[in-house]
C-alpha cells in the first residue's frame, strides 16, 4: 500500500493550513477545502490564510477550493474539521468518497451528542473509508513555519500506517507509528479539558506545584478513560497523551490554556469566546468526556470540575475547594 501523490485537506483553519504546508514540504500535491470563501480567495490569490494563519506565506502549489468533491478525489484525505462538526462534514463528503480512500482524522475531541470518538463518527458516515488518526503536540503556527515537530500516526492497518508515515514525514515533521487509535484519540480529547484546568491554575495564581500536580493527576484520569475504552496505557505516555498534555497545559499559545487563564483571572466564558475566530475544543469536550466516563463507570474529578464550571455555572473557587477537599488516596488509583 502506498504511492500517495495527492492529498486533500478538509478544513481551512490554522491546523488544516499548517498540514497543507506540511504535505507540500513532503512533495505532495495538495487541495485545501475551506468553508469560508474569504479563505479560498486568500489562499489562491494572496498565498496566505489571512483569517486563521496570518503572516505565514503559503506554497503556491497549495490549491484552495470550496468544492468538496475536488478535495475528496485525492489519494488520501486529512479531516481537520472541528470535532463537533466532523459528522456533518463527513456526511457531506460521502457522495464523493471513493471506496478505500484513507481518511486521516486530525480533529481532537469526543462527539457531544453521542460520546463517540472521531473514528466511530467517520466510520459511520464514510463506511468505505480506511481510517487513521494523527495526533500529538502540535501548535499550528510552529508546524506551518517548519519547526521540528513529532506526532503520533495511529492506525489499525500497519501497512496503511507505514504508507502514510512515509508520505507525510519530513525532517521537521516526524510521525511515529502506533496501532492504538483509541488511545491516541482519548489523549487528544482529554488534554484539551486538562489544559483549561491548568490555565485556571495559572490565572488564579495557585502556583507551579499545583499545575504539576494537576498535569500528573490529569494524566491518570486520561489513562483510566483510555484503558476503559480499549486503549493502552503506554499510548498515553507518548506523544498523543503526555506529550500533547505538556504542550497545551503550559503555553498561552494553546487556545484551551489561554481560555482557562482568562477564566482564572475573572473573565466570563462568554466574554472569552466572543472575541475568538477559532474553536476552543475543550469547552465542548468537557461535557463529552464526562458523558463517556459516566457510561464507562470511570471517575474523572478534574474533568468533572471543569465541566461544572464551563457548562453548569459552578463557582470557580468552590470547584477548586472541592477538588482540594477530596479524600487522600493511593497514587496508583
Coordinates of C-alpha atoms in Angstrom, one line a residue:
X1 CA 0.0 0.0 0.0
X2 CA 1.3 3.5 -0.7
X3 CA 2.0 5.7 -3.7
X4 CA 0.2 8.7 -2.2
X5 CA 0.7 11.7 -4.5
X6 CA -2.4 13.9 -4.0
X7 CA -3.7 14.9 -0.6
X8 CA -7.0 16.5 0.2
X9 CA -7.3 18.6 3.4
X10 CA -10.8 19.2 4.7
X11 CA -10.7 22.3 6.8
X12 CA -9.2 25.7 6.2
X13 CA -8.4 26.8 9.7
X14 CA -4.9 27.2 11.2
X15 CA -4.3 23.5 11.6
X16 CA -5.6 22.5 8.2
X17 CA -3.5 25.2 6.6
X18 CA -0.4 24.0 8.5
X19 CA -1.0 20.4 7.5
X20 CA -1.4 21.5 3.9
X21 CA 2.1 23.2 4.1
X22 CA 3.5 20.1 5.7
X23 CA 2.1 17.9 2.9
X24 CA 3.7 20.2 0.3
X25 CA 7.0 20.0 2.0
X26 CA 6.7 16.3 1.7
X27 CA 6.3 16.7 -2.1
X28 CA 2.6 16.0 -2.3
X29 CA 0.1 17.8 -4.4
X30 CA -2.4 19.5 -2.0
X31 CA -6.0 20.6 -2.3
X32 CA -7.3 22.5 0.7
X33 CA -11.1 22.7 1.2
X34 CA -12.3 25.7 3.2
X35 CA -15.9 26.6 4.2
X36 CA -15.1 30.3 4.2
X37 CA -15.0 32.0 0.7
X38 CA -12.5 34.5 2.0
X39 CA -10.1 31.8 3.0
X40 CA -10.3 30.2 -0.5
X41 CA -9.7 33.7 -2.1
X42 CA -6.8 34.5 0.3
X43 CA -5.0 31.2 -0.2
X44 CA -5.4 31.2 -4.0
X45 CA -4.8 34.9 -4.7
X46 CA -2.6 36.1 -1.9
X47 CA -0.9 32.9 -0.9
X48 CA -1.8 33.4 2.8
X49 CA -4.6 32.5 5.1
X50 CA -5.3 35.9 6.5
X51 CA -8.2 34.8 8.6
X52 CA -6.7 31.9 10.5
X53 CA -3.0 31.8 10.0
X54 CA -1.9 35.4 9.2
X55 CA 1.7 36.2 8.4
X56 CA 2.7 32.8 7.0
X57 CA 3.5 32.5 3.3
X58 CA 1.9 29.6 1.6
X59 CA 3.3 27.4 -1.1
X60 CA 2.0 28.4 -4.5
X61 CA 1.1 24.8 -5.3
X62 CA -1.5 24.6 -2.5
X63 CA -4.8 24.9 -4.2
X64 CA -7.8 26.0 -2.2
X65 CA -11.4 25.1 -3.1
X66 CA -14.9 25.3 -1.9
X67 CA -15.8 22.1 -3.8
X68 CA -15.8 19.1 -1.6
X69 CA -15.7 16.7 -4.5
X70 CA -12.4 18.2 -5.6
X71 CA -10.8 17.7 -2.3
X72 CA -12.3 14.2 -1.8
X73 CA -10.8 13.0 -5.1
X74 CA -7.3 12.8 -3.6
X75 CA -5.3 9.7 -2.8
X76 CA -5.8 10.3 0.9
X77 CA -7.8 13.0 2.8
X78 CA -6.9 14.7 6.1
X79 CA -10.1 15.5 8.1
X80 CA -9.4 18.7 10.1
X81 CA -13.0 19.8 10.7
X82 CA -13.7 20.8 14.3
X83 CA -14.8 17.7 16.3
X84 CA -18.4 18.7 16.8
X85 CA -18.9 19.3 13.1
X86 CA -17.0 16.3 11.8
X87 CA -20.1 14.1 11.4
X88 CA -21.8 16.8 9.2
X89 CA -18.6 17.3 7.3
X90 CA -18.2 13.5 6.6
X91 CA -21.9 13.2 5.6
X92 CA -21.4 15.9 3.0
X93 CA -18.3 14.2 1.7
X94 CA -20.0 10.7 1.5
X95 CA -21.4 11.1 -2.1
X96 CA -17.9 11.9 -3.4
X97 CA -15.9 9.3 -1.4
X98 CA -14.1 6.6 -3.4
X99 CA -14.0 3.2 -1.7
X100 CA -10.8 2.5 0.2
X101 CA -9.6 6.1 0.3
X102 CA -7.8 6.7 3.6
X103 CA -9.4 9.2 5.9
X104 CA -6.8 10.6 8.4
X105 CA -8.6 12.1 11.4
X106 CA -6.7 15.3 12.6
X107 CA -9.5 16.6 14.8
X108 CA -9.3 16.2 18.6
X109 CA -12.5 15.7 20.6
X110 CA -15.4 13.5 21.5
X111 CA -18.8 14.0 19.9
X112 CA -21.1 15.6 22.5
X113 CA -24.3 14.2 21.2
X114 CA -23.2 10.5 21.2
X115 CA -20.0 10.4 23.3
X116 CA -18.4 8.8 20.3
X117 CA -14.7 9.0 19.4
X118 CA -14.0 10.6 16.0
X119 CA -13.1 7.2 14.5
X120 CA -16.6 6.0 15.1
X121 CA -18.1 9.2 13.6
X122 CA -16.0 8.7 10.4
X123 CA -16.7 5.0 10.0
X124 CA -20.4 5.6 10.5
X125 CA -20.6 8.4 7.9
X126 CA -17.9 7.2 5.5
X127 CA -18.1 3.4 5.8
X128 CA -16.0 2.8 2.7
X129 CA -13.0 4.8 4.1
X130 CA -9.9 3.3 5.7
X131 CA -9.2 5.3 8.9
X132 CA -6.1 6.6 10.6
X133 CA -5.6 9.1 13.4
X134 CA -3.0 11.9 13.5
X135 CA -2.5 13.4 17.0
X136 CA 0.2 14.8 19.2
X137 CA 1.8 18.0 20.5
X138 CA 1.3 20.5 17.6
X139 CA 0.9 24.2 17.6
X140 CA -0.3 25.0 14.1
X141 CA 1.9 28.1 13.7
X142 CA 5.1 26.1 14.6
X143 CA 4.2 23.4 12.1
X144 CA 3.4 25.9 9.5
X145 CA 6.9 27.5 10.0
X146 CA 8.6 24.2 9.6
X147 CA 9.8 24.0 13.2
X148 CA 10.7 20.4 14.5
X149 CA 7.5 18.5 15.4
X150 CA 6.8 14.9 16.3
X151 CA 3.3 13.3 16.1
X152 CA 1.6 10.0 16.5
X153 CA 0.1 8.4 13.4
X154 CA -2.2 5.7 14.8
X155 CA -3.8 3.1 12.5
X156 CA -5.1 -0.5 13.0
X157 CA -3.7 -1.4 9.5
X158 CA 0.1 -1.3 9.8
X159 CA 0.5 -1.2 6.0
X160 CA -1.6 1.9 5.7
X161 CA 0.0 3.5 8.7
X162 CA 3.5 3.0 7.3
X163 CA 2.5 4.3 3.9
X164 CA 1.0 7.5 5.5
X165 CA 4.1 8.0 7.6
X166 CA 6.3 7.7 4.6
X167 CA 4.1 10.1 2.6
X168 CA 3.7 12.8 5.2
X169 CA 7.0 12.6 7.1
X170 CA 9.8 15.2 6.6
X171 CA 12.9 16.1 8.6
X172 CA 10.8 18.7 10.5
X173 CA 7.6 16.7 10.8
X174 CA 8.2 13.2 12.2
X175 CA 5.2 10.8 12.6
X176 CA 5.7 7.9 15.0
X177 CA 3.6 4.9 14.1
X178 CA 1.1 3.4 16.6
X179 CA -1.6 0.7 16.3
X180 CA -3.7 2.2 19.1
X181 CA -6.0 4.8 17.6
X182 CA -8.3 4.7 20.6
X183 CA -5.6 5.8 23.0
X184 CA -4.4 8.5 20.6
X185 CA -7.9 9.9 20.3
X186 CA -8.6 9.8 24.1
X187 CA -5.3 11.7 24.7
X188 CA -6.1 14.3 22.1
X189 CA -9.6 14.9 23.5
X190 CA -8.9 14.9 27.3
X191 CA -5.8 17.0 27.2
X192 CA -7.9 20.0 25.9
X193 CA -10.0 19.8 29.1
X194 CA -7.0 19.5 31.3
X195 CA -5.3 22.4 29.5
X196 CA -8.2 24.6 30.6
X197 CA -7.7 23.4 34.1
X198 CA -4.0 24.3 34.0
X199 CA -4.8 27.7 32.6
X200 CA -7.2 28.3 35.5
X201 CA -4.4 27.3 38.0
X202 CA -2.1 29.9 36.4
X203 CA -4.7 32.6 36.1
X204 CA -5.7 32.1 39.7
X205 CA -2.1 32.3 40.9
X206 CA -2.2 28.8 42.5
X207 CA 1.5 28.1 41.7
X208 CA 3.7 25.8 39.7
X209 CA 3.3 23.0 42.3
X210 CA -0.4 22.9 41.7
X211 CA 0.0 22.9 38.0
X212 CA 2.5 19.9 38.1
X213 CA 0.1 18.1 40.4
X214 CA -2.9 18.8 38.1
X215 CA -1.0 17.6 35.0
X216 CA 0.1 14.4 36.7
X217 CA -3.3 13.5 38.2
X218 CA -5.0 14.6 35.0
X219 CA -2.8 12.1 33.1
X220 CA -4.1 9.4 35.5
X221 CA -7.7 10.4 34.6
X222 CA -6.9 10.3 30.9
X223 CA -5.2 6.9 31.2
X224 CA -8.2 5.4 33.1
X225 CA -10.6 6.5 30.4
X226 CA -8.5 5.3 27.6
X227 CA -8.0 1.9 29.1
X228 CA -11.7 1.6 29.7
X229 CA -12.3 2.2 26.0
X230 CA -9.7 -0.4 24.9
X231 CA -6.7 1.9 24.6
X232 CA -3.3 1.1 26.1
X233 CA -1.5 2.8 28.9
X234 CA 1.7 3.2 27.0
X235 CA 0.0 5.2 24.3
X236 CA -0.9 7.8 26.9
X237 CA 2.7 8.0 28.0
X238 CA 3.6 9.0 24.4
X239 CA 3.2 11.9 22.1
X240 CA -0.5 11.8 21.8
X241 CA -1.0 11.7 25.5
X242 CA 1.7 13.1 27.8
X243 CA 3.4 15.0 25.0
X244 CA 0.3 16.8 23.9
X245 CA -0.7 17.5 27.5
X246 CA 2.6 19.0 28.4
X247 CA 2.4 21.3 25.4
X248 CA -1.1 22.6 25.8
X249 CA -1.1 22.8 29.6
X250 CA 1.8 25.2 29.8
X251 CA 1.6 27.8 27.0
X252 CA -0.6 30.7 26.2
X253 CA -0.3 29.6 22.5
X254 CA -2.9 27.0 23.4
X255 CA -6.4 28.2 23.0
X256 CA -7.6 25.9 25.8
X257 CA -4.9 27.0 28.3
X258 CA -5.4 30.7 27.4
X259 CA -9.2 30.3 27.9
X260 CA -8.6 28.8 31.3
X261 CA -6.1 31.5 32.2
X262 CA -8.7 34.2 31.4
X263 CA -11.3 32.3 33.4
X264 CA -8.9 32.2 36.3
X265 CA -8.4 36.0 36.1
X266 CA -12.1 36.5 36.3
X267 CA -13.4 36.8 32.7
X268 CA -16.6 35.0 31.8
X269 CA -16.8 32.2 29.3
X270 CA -19.0 34.4 27.0
X271 CA -16.5 37.3 27.1
X272 CA -13.6 35.0 26.1
X273 CA -15.4 33.1 23.3
X274 CA -16.9 36.3 21.9
X275 CA -13.5 37.5 20.8
X276 CA -12.3 34.3 19.1
X277 CA -12.5 33.1 15.4
X278 CA -11.1 29.6 16.1
X279 CA -12.9 26.8 18.0
X280 CA -11.7 26.0 21.6
X281 CA -12.3 22.3 21.6
X282 CA -12.0 21.8 25.3
X283 CA -15.2 23.7 26.0
X284 CA -17.2 21.1 24.1
X285 CA -15.1 18.1 25.1
X286 CA -15.5 18.7 28.8
X287 CA -19.1 17.5 28.8
X288 CA -18.4 14.8 26.2
X289 CA -15.6 13.4 28.3
X290 CA -17.8 13.3 31.4
X291 CA -20.5 11.5 29.4
X292 CA -18.1 8.9 28.1
X293 CA -16.6 8.5 31.6
X294 CA -20.0 8.0 33.2
X295 CA -21.0 5.4 30.7
X296 CA -17.8 3.5 31.4
X297 CA -18.1 4.0 35.2
X298 CA -14.8 6.0 35.3
X299 CA -14.2 8.7 37.9
X300 CA -12.6 11.9 36.5
X301 CA -12.8 14.6 39.2
X302 CA -10.6 17.2 37.5
X303 CA -12.5 17.0 34.2
X304 CA -15.8 17.0 36.2
X305 CA -14.8 20.2 37.9
X306 CA -14.0 21.9 34.6
X307 CA -17.3 20.7 33.1
X308 CA -19.2 22.1 36.1
X309 CA -17.5 25.5 35.8
X310 CA -17.9 25.7 32.0
X311 CA -21.3 24.1 31.4
X312 CA -23.2 24.2 34.7
X313 CA -22.4 27.6 36.3
X314 CA -20.4 26.3 39.1
X315 CA -18.4 28.8 41.2
X316 CA -14.7 28.6 40.2
X317 CA -13.3 28.9 43.7
X318 CA -15.9 26.4 45.0
X319 CA -14.8 23.9 42.4
X320 CA -11.2 24.3 43.4
X321 CA -12.0 23.9 47.1
X322 CA -14.0 20.7 46.3
X323 CA -11.0 19.2 44.5
X324 CA -8.7 20.1 47.3
X325 CA -11.1 18.6 49.9
X326 CA -11.2 15.2 48.2
X327 CA -10.1 12.2 50.4
X328 CA -6.5 11.2 50.3
X329 CA -5.8 8.1 48.3
X330 CA -3.1 5.9 46.8
X331 CA -1.3 7.4 43.9
X332 CA -1.8 4.3 41.8
X333 CA -5.6 4.7 41.8

